[in-house]
Short mmCIF file of C-alpha atoms in Angstrom, two decimals:
data_model
loop_
_atom_site.label_atom_id
_atom_site.label_comp_id
_atom_site.label_asym_id
_atom_site.label_seq_id
_atom_site.Cartn_x
_atom_site.Cartn_y
_atom_site.Cartn_z
CA MET A 384 16.69 24.87 -39.87
CA THR A 385 17.04 23.33 -43.35
CA ALA A 386 20.22 23.12 -45.22
CA THR A 387 18.23 23.11 -48.50
CA PRO A 388 19.63 26.22 -50.43
CA SER A 389 17.53 28.93 -52.50
CA PRO A 390 18.29 28.43 -56.08
CA ASP A 391 18.84 32.08 -56.20
CA GLU A 392 20.99 32.39 -53.21
CA ALA A 393 24.66 31.78 -52.87
CA GLU A 394 25.51 28.10 -52.73
CA ASN A 395 25.60 26.31 -49.40
CA ARG A 396 23.35 29.17 -47.73
CA VAL A 397 21.57 27.39 -45.05
CA MET A 398 17.76 28.62 -45.17
CA THR A 399 15.91 29.35 -42.15
CA ASP A 400 12.54 27.29 -41.88
CA GLU A 401 10.50 30.35 -42.64
CA GLU A 402 12.40 31.20 -45.53
CA TYR A 403 11.84 27.67 -46.96
CA GLY A 404 8.27 27.78 -45.98
CA VAL A 405 8.03 31.21 -47.96
CA LEU A 406 9.74 29.66 -51.07
CA ARG A 407 7.52 26.76 -51.03
CA ALA A 408 4.58 28.52 -50.67
CA SER A 409 5.28 30.81 -53.76
CA ALA A 410 5.20 27.70 -55.84
CA ALA A 411 2.02 26.50 -54.58
CA LEU A 412 -0.65 24.77 -56.37
CA TRP A 413 -4.45 24.20 -56.03
CA ALA A 414 -5.57 20.73 -55.19
CA GLY A 415 -8.80 19.01 -56.62
CA THR A 416 -10.60 15.84 -56.84
CA SER A 417 -12.92 14.16 -59.64
CA VAL A 418 -14.84 10.82 -59.24
CA LEU A 419 -15.29 8.76 -62.45
CA VAL A 420 -18.86 7.35 -62.35
CA THR A 421 -20.48 4.85 -64.75
CA ASP A 422 -23.79 3.21 -65.40
CA GLU A 423 -24.22 -0.28 -66.32
CA ARG A 424 -23.89 0.77 -70.00
CA GLY A 425 -20.47 2.34 -69.60
CA ARG A 426 -21.71 5.98 -69.77
CA VAL A 427 -20.23 8.50 -67.82
CA LEU A 428 -21.90 10.72 -65.12
CA ILE A 429 -21.48 14.46 -65.59
CA GLN A 430 -23.05 17.53 -63.56
CA HIS A 431 -24.56 20.39 -65.21
CA VAL A 432 -23.50 23.22 -63.20
CA ASP A 433 -25.11 27.01 -62.60
CA TYR A 434 -21.60 28.54 -62.36
CA ARG A 435 -19.83 27.72 -65.70
CA PRO A 436 -20.91 26.71 -69.29
CA THR A 437 -19.22 23.36 -69.29
CA CYS A 438 -20.06 20.09 -67.42
CA LEU A 439 -17.85 18.39 -64.73
CA LEU A 440 -17.35 15.26 -63.15
CA PRO A 441 -18.46 14.86 -59.46
CA GLY A 442 -15.85 16.70 -57.17
CA GLY A 443 -14.15 19.78 -56.33
CA ALA A 444 -11.69 21.57 -54.40
CA VAL A 445 -9.72 19.74 -51.37
CA ASP A 446 -9.90 21.67 -48.06
CA ARG A 447 -6.98 22.85 -46.22
CA GLY A 448 -5.53 19.77 -44.22
CA GLU A 449 -7.79 17.19 -46.14
CA ALA A 450 -6.85 14.00 -48.02
CA PRO A 451 -7.79 13.91 -51.45
CA ALA A 452 -9.80 10.61 -51.19
CA ARG A 453 -11.80 12.02 -48.40
CA ALA A 454 -12.36 15.10 -50.22
CA ALA A 455 -13.71 12.99 -53.19
CA SER A 456 -16.05 11.13 -50.70
CA ARG A 457 -17.18 14.62 -49.30
CA GLU A 458 -18.11 16.17 -52.76
CA LEU A 459 -20.31 13.14 -53.72
CA GLY A 460 -22.31 13.51 -50.57
CA GLU A 461 -22.70 17.21 -50.97
CA GLU A 462 -23.21 17.27 -54.73
CA LEU A 463 -25.18 13.88 -55.33
CA GLY A 464 -26.37 13.18 -51.83
CA VAL A 465 -24.53 9.79 -52.03
CA THR A 466 -22.66 8.20 -48.97
CA MET A 467 -19.71 6.25 -50.29
CA ALA A 468 -15.90 5.92 -49.82
CA VAL A 469 -13.61 6.09 -52.77
CA ALA A 470 -10.22 4.11 -52.54
CA ARG A 471 -8.98 3.37 -55.76
CA GLY A 472 -7.22 5.92 -57.89
CA LEU A 473 -7.40 6.11 -61.62
CA ALA A 474 -5.08 9.18 -62.57
CA VAL A 475 -3.51 12.18 -61.05
CA ASP A 476 -3.36 15.31 -63.34
CA TRP A 477 -0.84 18.30 -63.09
CA VAL A 478 -2.99 21.24 -64.63
CA GLY A 479 -0.55 24.37 -65.67
CA ALA A 480 -1.63 27.92 -64.97
CA ASP A 481 -2.08 28.09 -68.53
CA GLY A 482 -3.92 24.87 -69.02
CA PHE A 483 -7.36 25.78 -67.48
CA GLY A 484 -8.22 28.76 -69.43
CA ALA A 485 -9.11 30.75 -66.10
CA PRO A 486 -9.49 34.64 -66.07
CA ALA A 487 -6.65 36.55 -64.99
CA GLU A 488 -8.26 37.85 -61.93
CA MET A 489 -8.85 34.27 -60.57
CA ARG A 490 -5.02 34.05 -60.57
CA PHE A 491 -5.00 30.22 -61.12
CA PRO A 492 -1.52 28.90 -60.20
CA GLY A 493 -2.01 25.45 -61.38
CA GLU A 494 -3.60 22.18 -60.01
CA ILE A 495 -3.08 18.74 -59.00
CA VAL A 496 -6.42 16.81 -59.48
CA HIS A 497 -6.71 13.51 -58.23
CA VAL A 498 -9.13 11.32 -60.02
CA TYR A 499 -10.87 8.42 -58.33
CA ASP A 500 -12.86 5.46 -59.18
CA GLY A 501 -16.49 5.87 -58.38
CA GLY A 502 -17.60 2.29 -59.71
CA THR A 503 -20.37 1.26 -61.90
CA TRP A 504 -23.84 2.47 -60.35
CA ASP A 505 -27.10 0.46 -61.00
CA ASP A 506 -30.47 1.85 -61.32
CA GLU A 507 -31.21 1.58 -57.52
CA ARG A 508 -28.26 3.74 -56.75
CA ILE A 509 -28.81 6.09 -59.72
CA ALA A 510 -32.34 6.70 -58.16
CA SER A 511 -30.80 7.54 -54.83
CA ILE A 512 -29.08 10.61 -56.18
CA ARG A 513 -30.32 13.92 -54.57
CA LEU A 514 -29.03 17.26 -55.83
CA PRO A 515 -28.46 20.16 -53.30
CA GLU A 516 -30.35 23.46 -53.82
CA GLY A 517 -28.39 25.53 -56.19
CA GLU A 518 -24.95 24.85 -58.00
CA ILE A 519 -25.79 21.30 -59.67
CA GLU A 520 -28.83 21.84 -61.98
CA SER A 521 -29.00 18.32 -63.39
CA VAL A 522 -26.86 15.10 -63.87
CA GLU A 523 -27.06 12.61 -66.63
CA PHE A 524 -25.05 9.82 -67.91
CA VAL A 525 -23.41 10.17 -71.47
CA GLU A 526 -21.49 8.11 -74.09
CA PRO A 527 -17.83 8.82 -73.45
CA ALA A 528 -17.29 10.31 -77.05
CA ARG A 529 -19.73 12.99 -76.04
CA LEU A 530 -17.26 14.26 -73.09
CA PRO A 531 -15.23 16.57 -75.63
CA GLY A 532 -18.50 18.47 -76.62
CA LEU A 533 -19.70 18.86 -72.96
CA MET A 534 -16.49 19.53 -70.98
CA SER A 535 -13.76 21.90 -71.25
CA PRO A 536 -11.02 20.57 -73.28
CA VAL A 537 -8.75 19.71 -70.39
CA ASP A 538 -11.39 18.17 -68.14
CA ALA A 539 -12.40 15.94 -71.20
CA ARG A 540 -9.20 14.72 -71.97
CA ARG A 541 -8.81 13.89 -67.99
CA ALA A 542 -12.02 12.06 -67.81
CA LEU A 543 -11.23 9.96 -70.96
CA SER A 544 -7.78 9.31 -69.75
CA ALA A 545 -8.97 8.36 -66.39
CA LEU A 546 -11.90 5.85 -68.03
CA ARG A 547 -9.09 4.55 -70.67
CA ALA A 548 -6.81 3.44 -67.18
CA ARG A 549 -9.85 2.08 -65.47
CA ILE A 550 -10.31 -0.21 -68.48
CA ASP A 551 -6.90 -1.00 -68.66
CA ALA A 552 -6.33 -2.07 -65.48
CA ALA A 553 -2.24 -1.05 -65.26
CA GLY A 554 -2.88 1.40 -62.23
CA PRO A 555 -3.46 4.97 -61.94
CA ALA A 556 -2.30 7.39 -65.08
CA LEU A 557 0.07 10.29 -64.75
CA LEU A 558 -1.36 13.28 -66.72
CA GLU A 559 -0.25 16.46 -67.78
CA ASN A 560 -3.14 18.87 -68.89
CA GLY A 561 -5.24 15.65 -69.25
CA LEU A 562 -2.79 13.74 -71.36
CA PRO A 563 -0.86 10.57 -70.12
CA LEU A 564 2.86 10.69 -69.52
CA ALA A 565 2.88 6.90 -70.82
CA PRO A 566 0.26 6.37 -73.22
CA THR A 567 -1.42 2.89 -73.29
CA VAL A 568 -2.48 1.38 -76.61
CA LEU A 569 -6.18 2.73 -75.53
CA ASP A 570 -4.90 6.07 -75.07
CA ARG A 571 -2.63 5.90 -78.47
CA VAL A 572 -5.53 4.95 -80.60
CA GLY A 573 -7.93 7.39 -78.87
CA ALA A 574 -10.55 4.39 -77.79
CA LEU A 575 -13.80 5.97 -76.76
CA SER A 576 -13.16 9.51 -78.50
CA THR A 577 -15.63 8.11 -81.13
CA ALA A 578 -19.12 6.68 -80.27
CA ARG A 579 -18.78 2.89 -79.38
CA ALA A 580 -20.64 0.25 -81.57
CA ARG A 581 -24.25 0.21 -80.20
CA HIS A 582 -26.08 -3.10 -80.68
CA HIS A 583 -28.81 -3.80 -78.03
CA LEU A 584 -29.88 -7.05 -79.74
CA PRO A 585 -31.21 -10.06 -77.87
CA PHE A 586 -28.77 -12.92 -77.69
CA HIS A 587 -30.21 -16.24 -78.03
CA PRO A 588 -27.86 -19.57 -77.42
CA GLY A 589 -29.62 -21.82 -79.99
CA PRO A 590 -29.29 -21.93 -83.71
CA ALA A 591 -30.79 -19.26 -85.95
CA PRO A 592 -34.22 -20.07 -87.34
CA ALA A 593 -33.70 -20.86 -91.14
CA SER A 594 -35.99 -18.02 -91.85
CA LEU A 595 -33.22 -15.73 -90.92
CA SER A 596 -30.49 -14.55 -93.26
CA THR A 597 -27.08 -14.54 -91.91
CA VAL A 598 -25.55 -11.01 -92.22
CA GLN A 599 -22.38 -11.68 -89.83
CA ALA A 600 -20.22 -14.02 -88.30
CA TRP A 601 -17.85 -12.71 -85.48
CA GLY A 602 -15.59 -14.83 -82.89
CA TRP A 603 -14.65 -14.60 -79.17
CA PHE A 604 -11.01 -15.86 -79.80
CA LEU A 605 -9.35 -17.26 -76.56
CA GLY A 606 -5.71 -16.91 -75.92
CA PRO A 607 -4.30 -19.56 -73.74
CA ASP A 608 -4.54 -17.25 -70.55
CA GLY A 609 -8.69 -16.88 -71.24
CA ARG A 610 -8.20 -13.28 -72.91
CA VAL A 611 -9.82 -12.61 -76.24
CA LEU A 612 -8.68 -11.02 -79.40
CA VAL A 613 -9.95 -7.57 -79.96
CA LEU A 614 -9.16 -5.20 -82.98
CA LEU A 615 -8.91 -1.67 -82.46
CA ASP A 616 -9.14 1.10 -85.64
CA PRO A 617 -5.98 2.64 -85.66
CA ASP A 618 -7.62 6.20 -86.58
CA THR A 619 -10.70 6.18 -84.45
CA GLY A 620 -9.96 3.84 -81.54
CA ALA A 621 -13.43 1.67 -82.32
CA ALA A 622 -13.49 -1.83 -81.18
CA CYS A 623 -14.71 -4.91 -82.78
CA LEU A 624 -14.60 -8.61 -82.41
CA PRO A 625 -12.82 -10.27 -85.65
CA GLY A 626 -15.37 -11.59 -87.97
CA GLY A 627 -17.30 -10.20 -91.03
CA ALA A 628 -20.13 -10.50 -93.35
CA PRO A 629 -20.60 -13.35 -95.66
CA ALA A 630 -19.31 -13.00 -99.35
CA PRO A 631 -20.24 -14.97 -102.27
CA GLN A 632 -16.93 -17.34 -102.23
CA ASP A 633 -18.17 -18.50 -98.77
CA ARG A 634 -20.76 -20.75 -100.00
CA ASP A 635 -23.43 -19.84 -97.42
CA ASP A 636 -21.32 -21.69 -94.83
CA PRO A 637 -20.80 -18.89 -91.71
CA LEU A 638 -17.56 -20.89 -90.67
CA VAL A 639 -16.05 -20.22 -94.03
CA THR A 640 -17.22 -16.66 -93.57
CA LEU A 641 -15.74 -16.64 -90.33
CA ARG A 642 -12.09 -18.09 -91.26
CA ARG A 643 -11.75 -15.75 -93.97
CA ALA A 644 -12.89 -12.60 -92.60
CA VAL A 645 -10.50 -13.30 -89.30
CA HIS A 646 -7.78 -14.04 -91.60
CA GLU A 647 -8.26 -10.85 -93.85
CA GLU A 648 -8.73 -8.51 -90.55
CA ALA A 649 -6.26 -9.88 -88.16
CA ALA A 650 -4.16 -12.78 -90.07
CA ALA A 651 -5.45 -15.03 -87.14
CA GLU A 652 -5.98 -18.67 -87.00
CA PHE A 653 -8.17 -20.65 -84.74
CA GLY A 654 -8.73 -23.95 -83.72
CA GLU A 655 -12.29 -25.96 -83.64
CA PRO A 656 -14.88 -23.41 -82.99
CA LEU A 657 -17.86 -23.83 -80.71
CA PHE A 658 -21.14 -22.04 -81.82
CA LEU A 659 -22.52 -19.83 -78.92
CA GLY A 660 -25.75 -18.41 -80.45
CA HIS A 661 -27.17 -15.65 -82.41
CA LEU A 662 -28.43 -12.07 -82.15
CA SER A 663 -31.83 -11.10 -83.56
CA ASP A 664 -32.52 -7.96 -84.95
CA PRO A 665 -36.43 -6.67 -84.24
CA ASP A 666 -36.11 -4.31 -87.22
CA GLU A 667 -34.81 -6.76 -89.64
CA PRO A 668 -35.28 -10.40 -90.38
CA CYS A 669 -31.58 -11.42 -89.72
CA ALA A 670 -29.20 -13.07 -87.75
CA ARG A 671 -25.78 -12.24 -86.38
CA LEU A 672 -23.82 -15.55 -85.40
CA ARG A 673 -21.30 -15.60 -82.46
CA TYR A 674 -18.72 -18.40 -81.84
CA ALA A 675 -15.76 -19.07 -79.48
CA ALA A 676 -12.70 -20.88 -80.39
CA PRO A 677 -8.97 -20.93 -79.11
CA LEU A 678 -6.80 -18.46 -80.66
CA THR A 679 -3.77 -20.44 -82.29
CA ARG A 680 -1.84 -18.22 -84.49
CA LEU A 681 -1.45 -14.45 -85.42
CA GLY A 682 0.47 -13.63 -88.69
CA PRO A 683 1.95 -10.11 -89.45
CA PRO A 684 -0.81 -7.34 -89.00
CA PRO A 685 -2.50 -7.17 -92.36
CA VAL A 686 -4.27 -4.52 -94.46
CA ASP A 687 -7.94 -5.11 -94.15
CA PRO A 688 -9.21 -4.74 -97.57
CA ALA A 689 -12.56 -3.29 -96.46
CA THR A 690 -10.57 -0.25 -94.84
CA GLY A 691 -7.37 -0.05 -96.42
CA ARG A 692 -5.58 0.17 -92.72
CA ALA A 693 -4.32 -2.67 -90.46
CA HIS A 694 -6.26 -2.98 -87.03
CA VAL A 695 -4.39 -2.82 -83.81
CA ARG A 696 -4.67 -6.13 -82.29
CA VAL A 697 -5.05 -6.56 -78.50
CA LEU A 698 -5.74 -9.22 -75.91
CA ALA A 699 -8.34 -8.33 -73.28
CA THR A 700 -10.21 -10.03 -70.79
CA PRO A 701 -14.06 -10.68 -72.19
CA GLU A 702 -15.13 -8.07 -69.57
CA GLN A 703 -12.54 -5.45 -70.87
CA ALA A 704 -13.73 -6.04 -74.18
CA LEU A 705 -17.29 -5.27 -73.29
CA GLU A 706 -16.51 -2.02 -71.78
CA LEU A 707 -15.33 -0.81 -75.28
CA PHE A 708 -18.98 -1.52 -76.86
CA ASP A 709 -22.42 -0.65 -75.78
CA TRP A 710 -24.41 -3.86 -76.22
CA GLY A 711 -26.79 -3.07 -73.43
CA SER A 712 -28.14 -5.86 -71.07
CA PRO A 713 -28.30 -8.57 -73.72
CA ALA A 714 -24.24 -8.41 -73.48
CA ALA A 715 -24.50 -10.25 -70.18
CA ASP A 716 -26.08 -13.29 -71.84
CA GLN A 717 -23.42 -13.39 -74.45
CA LEU A 718 -20.84 -13.16 -71.76
CA ALA A 719 -22.25 -15.91 -69.81
CA ALA A 720 -22.08 -18.22 -73.21
CA VAL A 721 -18.27 -17.12 -73.90
CA HIS A 722 -17.17 -18.37 -69.93
CA HIS A 723 -19.21 -21.56 -70.63
CA ALA A 724 -17.51 -22.21 -73.74
CA ARG A 725 -14.10 -21.23 -72.26
CA ALA A 726 -14.61 -23.67 -69.66
CA ARG A 727 -15.64 -26.38 -72.18
CA LEU A 728 -12.21 -25.70 -74.05
CA GLY A 729 -10.39 -26.08 -70.92
CA ILE A 730 -9.03 -22.38 -70.87
CA PRO A 731 -8.96 -20.61 -67.65
CA ARG A 732 -10.79 -17.57 -66.57
CA ALA A 733 -8.62 -14.51 -67.34
CA VAL A 734 -7.51 -12.33 -64.74
CA ARG A 735 -7.82 -8.62 -65.27
CA GLN A 736 -4.68 -7.00 -66.41
CA PRO A 737 -3.39 -4.31 -68.85
CA LEU A 738 -4.25 -4.96 -72.20
CA THR A 739 -1.51 -6.58 -74.65
CA GLU A 740 -0.69 -5.21 -78.05
CA LEU A 741 0.24 -8.08 -80.63
CA PRO A 742 2.05 -6.17 -83.37
CA ASP A 743 3.84 -9.36 -84.48
CA ALA A 744 3.45 -12.79 -85.60
CA THR A 745 2.79 -14.99 -82.80
CA ASP A 746 2.39 -19.07 -82.19
CA LEU A 747 -0.03 -19.28 -79.24
CA THR A 748 -0.22 -23.08 -79.58
CA ALA A 749 2.76 -23.65 -76.93
CA GLY A 750 0.72 -22.17 -74.43
CA TRP A 751 -2.55 -24.02 -74.28
CA PRO A 752 -3.31 -26.15 -71.27
CA ALA A 753 -3.61 -30.13 -71.71
CA SER A 754 -6.98 -31.34 -72.97
CA PRO A 755 -9.34 -32.16 -70.51
#
């Protein structure tokens, strides 16, 4: 017996176990799983299926008595021929009965969808994918910004929310119809909903040849905990490092360009910079310079003269920052140079953690470690 009364019954009426079970069964929801998988460029794996016009993440229904994580692993095997366990949750989504767009004859009661992290797959694992006969027509890895055009609205919202949760590292997100109940800064600006900056340009650790004109000077500005300053467009969520293009008043000095642009974009000040190297462009005789420096101070958020808007300023680990770009395999060389410079500056390696928004003026000098 249970002492829980039915809302429609007289108060304090004791329900039988059978009555309680019938009541709870009348409010039952479906349960499903999805697995978010990316390739080494941060593109998301989607499946083209033969039973609906929109694409899906790998996954499916949870069987009776089956744990959601076990269901996710089973679906990876059945749909992709890949054997792996999933243990890290990214999101739990409550989908209302009217949030799916299901036909009336389906009698869709609503659903709880558990989204798991399938990790980053290299070329070898991708090549091991084996599709079953029927159901899955093909798979592809797509830019996150393409998901809304390929998936149903609720599925796209859920996938992007889960991807942002993975990058942000704040733990699993609780969603309702694909939208987070407690939006992070990445959710608020809509990060990844527009195409990421794509620059698959070779990185060279040495100085740029004199024959190449400098068209850009950007910096990896490191806080005392090893995280770097990243700027997010408030309207599109597009991410960039602070810096800019040379102007006539810079007198052909890239460091003057860097200090001016960083002040205009982010009201940021930095200590003595270290030169990291440059990017070359096979289609254009130019160089894009990269520096690293200790971030010392932020003023109030300025209005960028180039856009008329104030960037959203966040601290992220260098690895998190790269997940917001599409820089291809050369990004690994640039990341190695950043960590080499960080070590020379005596700054610790950052622990992956939630991104921190910096909306106010901040003095970071007090947090610097003693000089080595």
